[in-house]
XYZ file of C-alpha atoms in Angstrom:
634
model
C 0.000 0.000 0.000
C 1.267 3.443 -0.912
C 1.892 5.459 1.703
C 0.145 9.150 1.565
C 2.772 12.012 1.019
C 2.750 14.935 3.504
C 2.273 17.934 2.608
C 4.326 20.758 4.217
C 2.024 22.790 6.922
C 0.421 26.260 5.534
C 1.085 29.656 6.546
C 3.938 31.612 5.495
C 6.980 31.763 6.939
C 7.952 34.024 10.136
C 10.755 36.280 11.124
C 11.994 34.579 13.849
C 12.356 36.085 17.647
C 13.001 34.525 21.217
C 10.886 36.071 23.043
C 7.662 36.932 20.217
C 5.777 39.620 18.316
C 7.859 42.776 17.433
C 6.148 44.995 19.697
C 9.844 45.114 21.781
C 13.034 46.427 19.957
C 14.900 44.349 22.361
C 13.006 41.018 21.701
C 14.011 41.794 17.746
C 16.865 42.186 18.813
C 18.019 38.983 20.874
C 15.711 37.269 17.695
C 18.641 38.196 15.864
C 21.539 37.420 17.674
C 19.754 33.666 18.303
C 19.738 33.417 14.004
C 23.187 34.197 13.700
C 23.925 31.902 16.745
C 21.813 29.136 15.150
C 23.540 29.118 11.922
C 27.268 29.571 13.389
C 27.956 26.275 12.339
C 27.371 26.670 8.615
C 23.727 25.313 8.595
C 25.097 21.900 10.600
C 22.644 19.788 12.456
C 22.688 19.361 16.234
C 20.115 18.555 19.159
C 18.138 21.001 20.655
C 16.249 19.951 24.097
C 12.702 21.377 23.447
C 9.655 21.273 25.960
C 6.521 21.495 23.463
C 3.811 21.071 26.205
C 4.111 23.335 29.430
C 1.706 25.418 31.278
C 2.239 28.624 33.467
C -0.184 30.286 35.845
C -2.398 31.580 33.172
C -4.063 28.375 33.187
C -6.241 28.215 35.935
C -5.340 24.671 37.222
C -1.800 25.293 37.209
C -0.830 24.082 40.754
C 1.594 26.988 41.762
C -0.491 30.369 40.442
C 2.091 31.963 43.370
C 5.322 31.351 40.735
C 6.692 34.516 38.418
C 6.591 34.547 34.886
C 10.565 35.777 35.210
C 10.745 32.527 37.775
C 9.297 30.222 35.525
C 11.499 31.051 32.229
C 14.322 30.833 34.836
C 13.525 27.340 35.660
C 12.807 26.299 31.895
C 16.306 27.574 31.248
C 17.959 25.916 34.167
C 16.796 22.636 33.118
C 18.973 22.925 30.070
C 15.621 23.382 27.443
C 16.966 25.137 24.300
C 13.213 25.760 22.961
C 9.767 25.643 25.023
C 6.380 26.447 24.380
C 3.588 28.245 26.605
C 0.353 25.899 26.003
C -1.991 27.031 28.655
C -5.500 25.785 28.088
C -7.421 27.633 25.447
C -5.694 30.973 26.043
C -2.858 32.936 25.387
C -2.532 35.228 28.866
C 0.310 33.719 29.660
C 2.113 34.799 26.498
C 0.362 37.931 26.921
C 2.109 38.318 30.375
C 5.547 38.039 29.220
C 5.490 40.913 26.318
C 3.974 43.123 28.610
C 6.498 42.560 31.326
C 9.064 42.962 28.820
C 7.673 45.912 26.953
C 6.981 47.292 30.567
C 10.243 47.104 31.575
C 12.000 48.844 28.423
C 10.140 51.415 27.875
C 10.958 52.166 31.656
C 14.421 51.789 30.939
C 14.065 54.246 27.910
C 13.100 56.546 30.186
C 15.102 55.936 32.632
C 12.695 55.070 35.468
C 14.087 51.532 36.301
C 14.812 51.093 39.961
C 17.568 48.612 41.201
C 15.106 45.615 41.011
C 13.518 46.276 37.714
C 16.927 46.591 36.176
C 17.899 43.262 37.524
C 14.489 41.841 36.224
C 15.209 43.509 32.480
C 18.905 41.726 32.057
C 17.734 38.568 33.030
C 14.870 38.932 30.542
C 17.303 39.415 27.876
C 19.565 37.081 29.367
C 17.244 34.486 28.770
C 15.489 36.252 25.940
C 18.697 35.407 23.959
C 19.574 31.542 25.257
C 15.604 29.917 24.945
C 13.692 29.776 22.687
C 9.507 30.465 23.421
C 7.339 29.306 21.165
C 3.597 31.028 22.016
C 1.083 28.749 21.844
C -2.456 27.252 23.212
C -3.733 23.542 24.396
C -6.904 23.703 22.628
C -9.906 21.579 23.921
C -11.814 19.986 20.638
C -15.050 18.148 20.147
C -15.524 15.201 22.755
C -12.871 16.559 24.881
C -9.621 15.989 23.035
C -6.820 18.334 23.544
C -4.814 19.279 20.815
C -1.047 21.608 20.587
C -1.468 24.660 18.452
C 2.478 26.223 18.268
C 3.558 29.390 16.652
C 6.413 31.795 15.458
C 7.692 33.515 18.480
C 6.461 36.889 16.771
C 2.934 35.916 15.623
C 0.839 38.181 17.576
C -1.568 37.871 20.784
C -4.332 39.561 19.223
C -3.642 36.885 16.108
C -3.563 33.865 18.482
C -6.884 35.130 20.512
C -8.536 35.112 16.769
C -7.638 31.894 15.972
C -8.974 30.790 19.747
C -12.074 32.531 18.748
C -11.914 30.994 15.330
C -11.863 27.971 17.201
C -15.257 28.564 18.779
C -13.497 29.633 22.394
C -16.361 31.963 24.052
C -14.610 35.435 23.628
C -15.397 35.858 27.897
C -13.606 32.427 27.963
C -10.410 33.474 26.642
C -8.402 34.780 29.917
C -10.222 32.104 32.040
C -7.019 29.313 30.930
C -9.454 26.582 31.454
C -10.126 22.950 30.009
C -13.727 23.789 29.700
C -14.880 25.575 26.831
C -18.691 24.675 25.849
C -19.298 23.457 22.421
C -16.042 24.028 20.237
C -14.061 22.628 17.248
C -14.310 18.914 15.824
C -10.393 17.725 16.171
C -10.083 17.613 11.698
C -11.265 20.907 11.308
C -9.147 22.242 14.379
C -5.810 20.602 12.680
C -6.969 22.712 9.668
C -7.779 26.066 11.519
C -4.515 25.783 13.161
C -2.163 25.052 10.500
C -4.215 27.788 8.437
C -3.309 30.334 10.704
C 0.324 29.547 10.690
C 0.727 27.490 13.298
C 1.655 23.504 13.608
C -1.324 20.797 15.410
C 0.145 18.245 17.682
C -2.098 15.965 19.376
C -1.589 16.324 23.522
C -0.998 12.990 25.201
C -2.349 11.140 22.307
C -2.166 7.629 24.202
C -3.381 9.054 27.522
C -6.599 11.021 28.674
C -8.197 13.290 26.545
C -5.964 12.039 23.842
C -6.884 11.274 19.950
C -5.628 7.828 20.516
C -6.326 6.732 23.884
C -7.345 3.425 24.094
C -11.048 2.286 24.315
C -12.714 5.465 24.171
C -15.908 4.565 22.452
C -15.914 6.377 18.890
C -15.837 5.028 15.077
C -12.408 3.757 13.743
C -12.900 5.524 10.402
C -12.759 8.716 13.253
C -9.712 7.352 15.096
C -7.748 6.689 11.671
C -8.861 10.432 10.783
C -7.777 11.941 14.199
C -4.267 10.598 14.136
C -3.713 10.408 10.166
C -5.032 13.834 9.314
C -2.458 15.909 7.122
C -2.137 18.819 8.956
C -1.419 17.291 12.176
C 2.160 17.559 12.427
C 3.390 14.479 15.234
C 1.742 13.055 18.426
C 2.821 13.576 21.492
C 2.770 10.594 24.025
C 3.146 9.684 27.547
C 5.007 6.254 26.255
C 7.780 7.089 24.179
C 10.723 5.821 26.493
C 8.304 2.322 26.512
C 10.025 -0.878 25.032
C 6.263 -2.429 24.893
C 5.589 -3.908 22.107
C 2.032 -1.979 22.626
C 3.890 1.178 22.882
C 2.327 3.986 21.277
C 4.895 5.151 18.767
C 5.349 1.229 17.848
C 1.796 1.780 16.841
C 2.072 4.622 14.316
C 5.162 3.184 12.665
C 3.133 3.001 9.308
C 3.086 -0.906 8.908
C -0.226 -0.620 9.293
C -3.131 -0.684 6.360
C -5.534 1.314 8.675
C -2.691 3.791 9.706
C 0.048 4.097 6.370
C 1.527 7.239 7.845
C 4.238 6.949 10.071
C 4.084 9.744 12.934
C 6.335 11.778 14.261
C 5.837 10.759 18.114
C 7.572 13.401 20.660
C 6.655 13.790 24.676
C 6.449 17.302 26.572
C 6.090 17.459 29.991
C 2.523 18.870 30.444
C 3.977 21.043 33.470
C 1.660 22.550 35.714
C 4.398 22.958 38.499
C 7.919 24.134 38.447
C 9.474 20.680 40.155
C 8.110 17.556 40.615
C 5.610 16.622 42.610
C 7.253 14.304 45.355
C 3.870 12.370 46.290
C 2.848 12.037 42.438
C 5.236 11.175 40.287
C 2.971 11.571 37.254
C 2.590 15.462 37.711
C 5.917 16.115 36.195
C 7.380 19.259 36.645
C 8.821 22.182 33.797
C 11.041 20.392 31.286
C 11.165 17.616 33.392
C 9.730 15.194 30.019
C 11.564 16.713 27.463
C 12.393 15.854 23.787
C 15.584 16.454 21.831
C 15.100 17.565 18.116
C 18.377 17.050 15.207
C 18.194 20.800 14.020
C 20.194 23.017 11.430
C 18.769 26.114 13.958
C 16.399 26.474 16.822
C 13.636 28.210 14.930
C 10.016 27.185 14.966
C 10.729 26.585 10.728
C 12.949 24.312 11.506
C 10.943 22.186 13.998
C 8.123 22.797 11.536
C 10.193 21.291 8.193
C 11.444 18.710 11.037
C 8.447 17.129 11.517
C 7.020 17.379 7.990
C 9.910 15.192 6.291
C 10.525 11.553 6.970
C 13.784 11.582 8.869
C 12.234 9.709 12.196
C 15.468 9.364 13.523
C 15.643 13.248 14.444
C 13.595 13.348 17.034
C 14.387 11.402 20.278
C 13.315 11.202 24.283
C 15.812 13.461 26.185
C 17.640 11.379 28.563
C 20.662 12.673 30.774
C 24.456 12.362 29.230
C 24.552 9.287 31.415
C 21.403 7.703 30.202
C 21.784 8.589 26.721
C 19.865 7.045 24.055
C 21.570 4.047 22.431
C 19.609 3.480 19.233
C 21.518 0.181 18.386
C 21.078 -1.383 21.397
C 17.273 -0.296 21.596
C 16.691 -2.280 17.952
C 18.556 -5.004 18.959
C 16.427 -5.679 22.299
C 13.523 -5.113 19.933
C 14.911 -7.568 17.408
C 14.001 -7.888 13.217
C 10.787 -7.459 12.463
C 8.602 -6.123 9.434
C 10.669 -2.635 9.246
C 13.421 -3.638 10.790
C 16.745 -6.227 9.508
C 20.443 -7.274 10.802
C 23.607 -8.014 9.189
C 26.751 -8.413 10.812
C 28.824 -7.392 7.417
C 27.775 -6.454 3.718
C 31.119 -8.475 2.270
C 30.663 -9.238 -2.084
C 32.372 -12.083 -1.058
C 30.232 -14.800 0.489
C 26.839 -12.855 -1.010
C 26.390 -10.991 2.452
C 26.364 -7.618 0.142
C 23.569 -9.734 -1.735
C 21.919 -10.415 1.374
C 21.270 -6.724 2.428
C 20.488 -5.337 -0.950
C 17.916 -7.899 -1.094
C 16.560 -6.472 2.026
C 16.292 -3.053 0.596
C 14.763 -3.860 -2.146
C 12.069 -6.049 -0.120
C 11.642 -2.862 2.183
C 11.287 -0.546 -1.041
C 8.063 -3.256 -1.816
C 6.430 -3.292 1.178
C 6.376 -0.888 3.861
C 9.888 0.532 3.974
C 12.351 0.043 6.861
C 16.107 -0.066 8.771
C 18.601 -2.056 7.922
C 22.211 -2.397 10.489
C 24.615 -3.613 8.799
C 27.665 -4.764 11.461
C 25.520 -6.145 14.122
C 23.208 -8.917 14.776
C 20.297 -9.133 16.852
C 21.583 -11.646 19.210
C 22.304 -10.621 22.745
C 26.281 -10.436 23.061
C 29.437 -7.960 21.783
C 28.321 -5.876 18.799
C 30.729 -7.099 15.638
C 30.923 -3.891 14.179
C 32.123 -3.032 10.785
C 36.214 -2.503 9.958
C 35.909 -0.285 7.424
C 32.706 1.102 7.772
C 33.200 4.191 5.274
C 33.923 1.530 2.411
C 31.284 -0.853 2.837
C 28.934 2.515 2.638
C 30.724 3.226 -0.323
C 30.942 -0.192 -1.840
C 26.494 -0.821 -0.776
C 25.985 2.579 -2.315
C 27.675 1.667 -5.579
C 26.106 -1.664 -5.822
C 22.687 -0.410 -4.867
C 23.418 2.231 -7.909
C 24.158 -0.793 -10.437
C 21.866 -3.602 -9.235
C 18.434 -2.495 -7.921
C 15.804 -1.069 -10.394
C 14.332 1.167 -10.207
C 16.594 3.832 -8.650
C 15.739 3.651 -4.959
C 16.925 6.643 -2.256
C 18.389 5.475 0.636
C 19.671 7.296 3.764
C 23.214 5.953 5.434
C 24.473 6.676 8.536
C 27.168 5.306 10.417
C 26.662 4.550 14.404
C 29.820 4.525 16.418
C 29.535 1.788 19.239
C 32.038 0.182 21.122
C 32.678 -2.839 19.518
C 33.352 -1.341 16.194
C 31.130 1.068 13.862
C 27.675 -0.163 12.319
C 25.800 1.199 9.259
C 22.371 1.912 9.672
C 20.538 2.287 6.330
C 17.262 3.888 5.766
C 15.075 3.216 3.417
C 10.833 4.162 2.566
C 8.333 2.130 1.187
C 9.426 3.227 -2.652
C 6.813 5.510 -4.939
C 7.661 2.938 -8.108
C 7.318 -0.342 -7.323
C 7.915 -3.033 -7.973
C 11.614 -2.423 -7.207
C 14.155 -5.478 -8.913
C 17.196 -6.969 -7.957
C 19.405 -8.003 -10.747
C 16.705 -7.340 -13.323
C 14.615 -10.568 -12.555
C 14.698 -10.744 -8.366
C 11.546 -9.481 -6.542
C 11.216 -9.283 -3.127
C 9.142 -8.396 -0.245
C 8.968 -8.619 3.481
C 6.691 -10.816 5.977
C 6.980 -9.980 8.996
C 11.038 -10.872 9.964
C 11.709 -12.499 6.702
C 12.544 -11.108 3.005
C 11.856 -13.195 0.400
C 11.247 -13.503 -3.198
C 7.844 -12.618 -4.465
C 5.063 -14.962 -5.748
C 3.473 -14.034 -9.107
C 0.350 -13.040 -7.534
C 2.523 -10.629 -5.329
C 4.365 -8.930 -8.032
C 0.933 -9.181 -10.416
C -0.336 -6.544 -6.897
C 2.961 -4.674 -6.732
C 2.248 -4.213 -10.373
C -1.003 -2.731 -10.473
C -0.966 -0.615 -7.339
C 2.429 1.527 -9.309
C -0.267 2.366 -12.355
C -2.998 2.682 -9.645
C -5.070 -0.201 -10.658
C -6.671 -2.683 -8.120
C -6.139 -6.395 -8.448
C -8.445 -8.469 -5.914
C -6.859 -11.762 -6.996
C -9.489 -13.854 -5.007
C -12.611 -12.284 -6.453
C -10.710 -12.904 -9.548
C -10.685 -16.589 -9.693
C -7.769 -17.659 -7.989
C -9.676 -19.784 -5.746
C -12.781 -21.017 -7.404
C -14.605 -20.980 -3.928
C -12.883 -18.180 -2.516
C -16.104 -16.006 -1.494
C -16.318 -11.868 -2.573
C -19.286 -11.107 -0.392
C -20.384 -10.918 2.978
C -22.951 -13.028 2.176
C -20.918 -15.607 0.948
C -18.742 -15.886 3.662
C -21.383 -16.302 6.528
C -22.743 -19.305 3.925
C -19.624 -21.364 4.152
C -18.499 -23.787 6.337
C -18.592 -22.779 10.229
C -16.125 -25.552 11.223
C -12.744 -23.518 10.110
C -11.391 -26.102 8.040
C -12.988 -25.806 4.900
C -13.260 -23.066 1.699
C -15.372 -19.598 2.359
C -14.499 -18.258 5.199
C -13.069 -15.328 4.708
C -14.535 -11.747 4.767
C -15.877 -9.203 2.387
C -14.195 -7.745 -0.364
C -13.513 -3.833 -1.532
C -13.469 -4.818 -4.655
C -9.531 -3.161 -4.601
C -6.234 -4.884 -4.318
C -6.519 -5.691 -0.571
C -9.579 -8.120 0.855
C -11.706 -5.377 2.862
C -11.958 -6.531 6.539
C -15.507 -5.673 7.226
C -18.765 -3.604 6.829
C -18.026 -2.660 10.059
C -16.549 0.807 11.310
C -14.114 -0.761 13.795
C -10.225 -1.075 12.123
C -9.345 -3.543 14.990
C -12.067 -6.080 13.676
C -9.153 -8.304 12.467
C -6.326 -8.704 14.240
C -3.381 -6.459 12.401
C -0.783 -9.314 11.342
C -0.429 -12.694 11.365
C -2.650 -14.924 7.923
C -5.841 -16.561 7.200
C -6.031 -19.315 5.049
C -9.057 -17.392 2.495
C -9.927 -20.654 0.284
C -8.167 -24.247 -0.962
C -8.711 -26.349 -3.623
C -6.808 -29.646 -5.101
C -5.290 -29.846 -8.491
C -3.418 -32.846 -9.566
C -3.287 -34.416 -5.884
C -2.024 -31.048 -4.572
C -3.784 -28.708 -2.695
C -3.536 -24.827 -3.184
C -4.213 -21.861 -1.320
C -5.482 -18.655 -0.894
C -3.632 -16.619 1.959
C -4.216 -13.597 3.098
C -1.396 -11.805 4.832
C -3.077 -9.599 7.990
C -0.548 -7.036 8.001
C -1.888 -5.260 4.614
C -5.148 -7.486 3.879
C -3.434 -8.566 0.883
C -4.330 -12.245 -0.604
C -2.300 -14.044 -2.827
C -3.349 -17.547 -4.423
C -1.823 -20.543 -5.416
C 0.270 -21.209 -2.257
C 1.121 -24.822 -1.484
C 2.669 -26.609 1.543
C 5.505 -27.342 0.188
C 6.614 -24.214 -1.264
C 5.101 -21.514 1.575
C 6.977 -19.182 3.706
C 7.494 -20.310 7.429
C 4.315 -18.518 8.557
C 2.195 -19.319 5.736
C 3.916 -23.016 5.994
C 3.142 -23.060 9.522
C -1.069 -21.654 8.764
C -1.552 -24.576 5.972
C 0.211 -27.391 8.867
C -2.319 -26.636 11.213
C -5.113 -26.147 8.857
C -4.204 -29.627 7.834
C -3.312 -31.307 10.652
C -5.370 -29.770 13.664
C -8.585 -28.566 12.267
C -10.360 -26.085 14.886
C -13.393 -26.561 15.642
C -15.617 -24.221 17.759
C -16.382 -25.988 20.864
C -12.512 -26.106 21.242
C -11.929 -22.026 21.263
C -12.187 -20.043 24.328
C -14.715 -17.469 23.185
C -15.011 -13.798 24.558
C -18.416 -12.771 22.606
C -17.708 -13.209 18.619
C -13.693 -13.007 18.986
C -11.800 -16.469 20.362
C -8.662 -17.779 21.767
C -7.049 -21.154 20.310
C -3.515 -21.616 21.160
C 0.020 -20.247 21.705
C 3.352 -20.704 21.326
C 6.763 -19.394 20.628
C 8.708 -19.066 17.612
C 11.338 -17.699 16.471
C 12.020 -16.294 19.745
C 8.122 -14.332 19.547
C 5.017 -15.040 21.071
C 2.125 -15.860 18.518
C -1.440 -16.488 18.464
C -4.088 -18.496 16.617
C -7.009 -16.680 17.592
C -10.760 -17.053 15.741
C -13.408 -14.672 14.933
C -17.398 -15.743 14.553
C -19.546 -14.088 11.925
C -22.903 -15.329 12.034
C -22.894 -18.949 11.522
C -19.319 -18.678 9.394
C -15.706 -19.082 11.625
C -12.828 -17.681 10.625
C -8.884 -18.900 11.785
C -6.368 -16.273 11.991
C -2.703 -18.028 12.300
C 0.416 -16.469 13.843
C -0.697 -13.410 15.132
C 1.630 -11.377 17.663
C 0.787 -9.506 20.704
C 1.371 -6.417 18.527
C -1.169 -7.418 16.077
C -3.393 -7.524 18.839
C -5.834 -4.275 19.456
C -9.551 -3.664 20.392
C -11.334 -6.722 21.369
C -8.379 -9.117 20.595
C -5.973 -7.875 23.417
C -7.732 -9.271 25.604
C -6.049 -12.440 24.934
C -2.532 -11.325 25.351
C -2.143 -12.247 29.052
C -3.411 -15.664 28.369
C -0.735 -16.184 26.001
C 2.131 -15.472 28.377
């Protein structure tokens, strides 16, 4: 499936300040100095800590209302942030605050007026005027609740941001109360829009947690979920998880391997501050720049952060973590080990085919739904091998990938220095013109952990999707039996061993998964076995592969891939029947077991009188209704 292009967020392009709108000389002032500052280094990229999420005492359940404004940027800069931005809930006084304070104070000094302590307060406004970078912004409250990041140029003016509030349906009386109640507002699509139209970038607050776009179980449509964390002018989501190695970790989620959710997010975290320090008896009431992220940036402008999160380079953003605790990306992949995005090599030599062995990788990433390759390590706990020569083997994969794969195919290299020796981590997307070719005759793709050549129903789909055609190869005879209709599938056999069980069809390349509105109404990898039939004393299949609802006929025992092999075994050998599955309502448990080192499921799903058999399924495959079944399985 081909993954929707972003495009860049609207609104022109600001002048760029510290400390906001032009009103103060000196503010324009230290805007400048922080330019030339940012771009010292001839445009190079480095990290920039960045708080995106904070409160101060303009909103009205911030837990401190006692604390300066002057104290609080203090703070922000003591805990090392280079950029933060003032969110306070549905209003803009806090922003407010600060200019006036500033503007206050110089035009005091201008006439010189300033006593003792108002000169002291003036310096360290510039002081800090010209080391942070604030970013004026709002928490908006949408539709339902959900609260949603609007960030801005540091000069975009207050009376600009109190339009937009009001644009955004925020009672005009309700815009200096900084609360999370607002009456009837904004839907969350049309909020994205407002916001990005007025210059600004959307990033969905806590998107995993309360009040979040994504939270889990909140009882709306999936077509509305899918549209409230897909939308293109939200820019990233910002989570309470991102330091989580679950496999049911948010940004794990939104890593664009899956057909309901194609677009990989940017996921960052904020602190959500409504204190200065930490609360000691609640360790979830964090305090200022206390959850901070780190952004890879040419400058610390709010253009950059906005281009940032509008490209594909995922690997730019990261948690913050203390110099001691810093973030090891290698070892992080390795603990999470290969998967559908994700490969390891421990060398690329010609000799021996290893250099074979990756390209074949990329080119099954380029098919399917892009990915990472590290090249000089393995996934096995243990010493990292590391590459000897790093530099040429980039050199020497970027050559051959050049020569060898067709059609040309971008990929991003970067060397990781580690201990045991350097690794090459190599980037690549799911590619705009497949099908990509090794060699001029090899086509490959990626299940799950394993690349392997494709099947000529595969590259028939791979095909068809590049000229934007749709190829349903079941409806189209593969399988004489295989069913097309809802209908037809609750009229086959209900004992999960025989032809017609499978769901309805789009009438596209991909086998729909139902009428209904829920995208978790199949489990999200793992295969079904659609349809069989026996030619010659053989019997073929139909198998659908979860991950992108793709079916592809013709499959035998013999010849399938581990998974699929694994599917037609236990089709064959240990037909299912109902009265053996542990049933929660229509959705059932059958077994578990390990392999390859992973947990997987065989779980079933009941549709009227019709059963359906869904084989290797992992815990991360496993949302709404199905994860349930997870702690069984351990």
């Amino acid at each position: 499936m081909s993954r929707r292009r972003r495009t860049r967020a609207g609104g022109q392009p600001a002048r760029q300040s510290r400390t906001g709108e032009a009103g103060s000389q000196s503010a324009s002032r230290e805007g400048a100095q922080s330019q030339a500052r940012g771009r010292q280094s001839g445009g190079k990229l480095r990290w920039y800590k960045a708080d995106l999420h904070t409160h101060t005492p303009a909103s009205n359940d911030y837990e401190e209302p006692a604390v300066s404004y002057l104290q609080w940027l203090t703070t922000a800069r003591e805990r090392g942030l280079d950029i933060v931005a003032i969110t306070d809930h549905n209003t803009v006084a806090g922003v407010a605050a600060i200019r006036r304070e500033i503007e206050w104070l110089t035009r005091l000094k201008e006439e010189n007026r300033l006593t003792p302590e108002e000169r002291s307060n003036l310096e360290q406004w510039l002081k800090l005027a010209n080391e942070i970078v604030i970013l004026p912004g709002f928490e908006f409250t949408a539709t339902f609740g959900f609260h949603i990041l609007a960030i801005y140029p540091p000069d975009t003016s207050v009376r600009k941001l109190e339009h937009t509030l009001l644009r955004l349906n925020v009672p005009e009386d309700r815009l200096l109360a900084g609360s999370t109640e607002t009456g009837a507002s904004t839907d969350v699509t049309t909020a994205y829009e407002t916001i990005v139209d007025s210059g600004g970038i959307a990033i969905a607050a806590h998107a995993n947690s309360t009040n979040g776009v994504a939270m889990r179980n909140f009882p709306f449509g999936g077509q509305t979920k899918i549209a409230y964390t897909q939308d293109e002018n939200l820019s990233a989501l910002e989570v309470t998880d991102l330091e989580s190695r679950s496999r049911r970790a948010t940004s794990r989620f939104f890593n664009g391997s899956k057909t309901e959710y194609p677009r990989k997010m940017h996921c960052i975290q904020g602190s959500d501050a409504h204190r200065l320090d930490n609360d000691p008896r609640n360790s979830r009431r964090l305090g200022l720049g206390e959850r901070a992220t780190e952004l890879l940036l040419p400058e610390p402008t709010f253009d950059a952060i906005r281009e940032l999160f509008a490209s594909r380079f995922f690997d730019r953003t990261r948690p913050f973590r203390a110099p001691e605790k810093e973030v090891d990306h290698l070892a992080a992949a390795r603990a999470e080990g290969p998967n559908q995005t994700q490969s390891f090599h421990e060398s690329a030599n010609i000799k021996g085919g290893r250099q074979t062995v990756v390209l074949a990788d990329l080119c099954a990433f380029a098919n399917t739904d892009g990915g990472t390759i590290f090249v000089g390590a393995s996934a096995r706990k243990g010493k990292v091998k590391g590459l000897a020569a790093s530099k040429q083997v980039q050199t020497e994969l970027q050559q051959a990938l050049s020569e060898r794969l067709t059609p040309p195919l971008e990929a991003r290299f970067e060397i990781l220095a580690n201990s045991g020796g350097d690794v090459l981590r190599i980037g690549v997307d799911a590619g705009d013109s497949k099908p990509y070719c090794l060699d001029g005759s090899k086509f490959y793709v990626r299940n799950d952990a394993e690349t392997s050549l494709a099947l000529r129903d595969e590259i028939v789909a791979l095909v068809l999707e590049s000229v934007g055609l749709s190829s349903d190869l079941v409806a189209n005879g593969d399988a004489e039996d295989a069913p097309v209709s809802t209908g037809a599938a609750r009229d086959g056999k209900s004992d999960g061993n025989g032809t017609g069980r499978s769901g309805v069809s789009d009438g596209g390349g991909k086998q729909g998964a139902s009428a209904s509105d829920d995208p978790f109404y199949l489990p999200q990898d793992g295969v079904e076995i659609v349809s069989s039939e026996t030619r010659g004393g053989t019997a073929y299949y139909v198998v659908r592969n979860l991950r992108n609802l793709r079916s592809v006929g013709n499959v035998t025992r013999k010849g399938a891939r581990k998974l699929w092999n694994y599917a037609i075994a236990q089709f064959e050998d240990s037909p299912v029947k109902s009265d053996q599955i542990r049933w929660k309502k229509n959705v059932g448990y059958i077994r578990s077991g390990k392999r390859a080192g992973k947990r997987r499921f065989d779980l079933a799903l009941r549709e009227g009188s019709a059963l359906r058999v869904f084989y290797g399924v992992t815990s991360e495959g496993m949302e709404g209704a199905w994860a349930q079944f997870v702690e069984e399985g351990e």
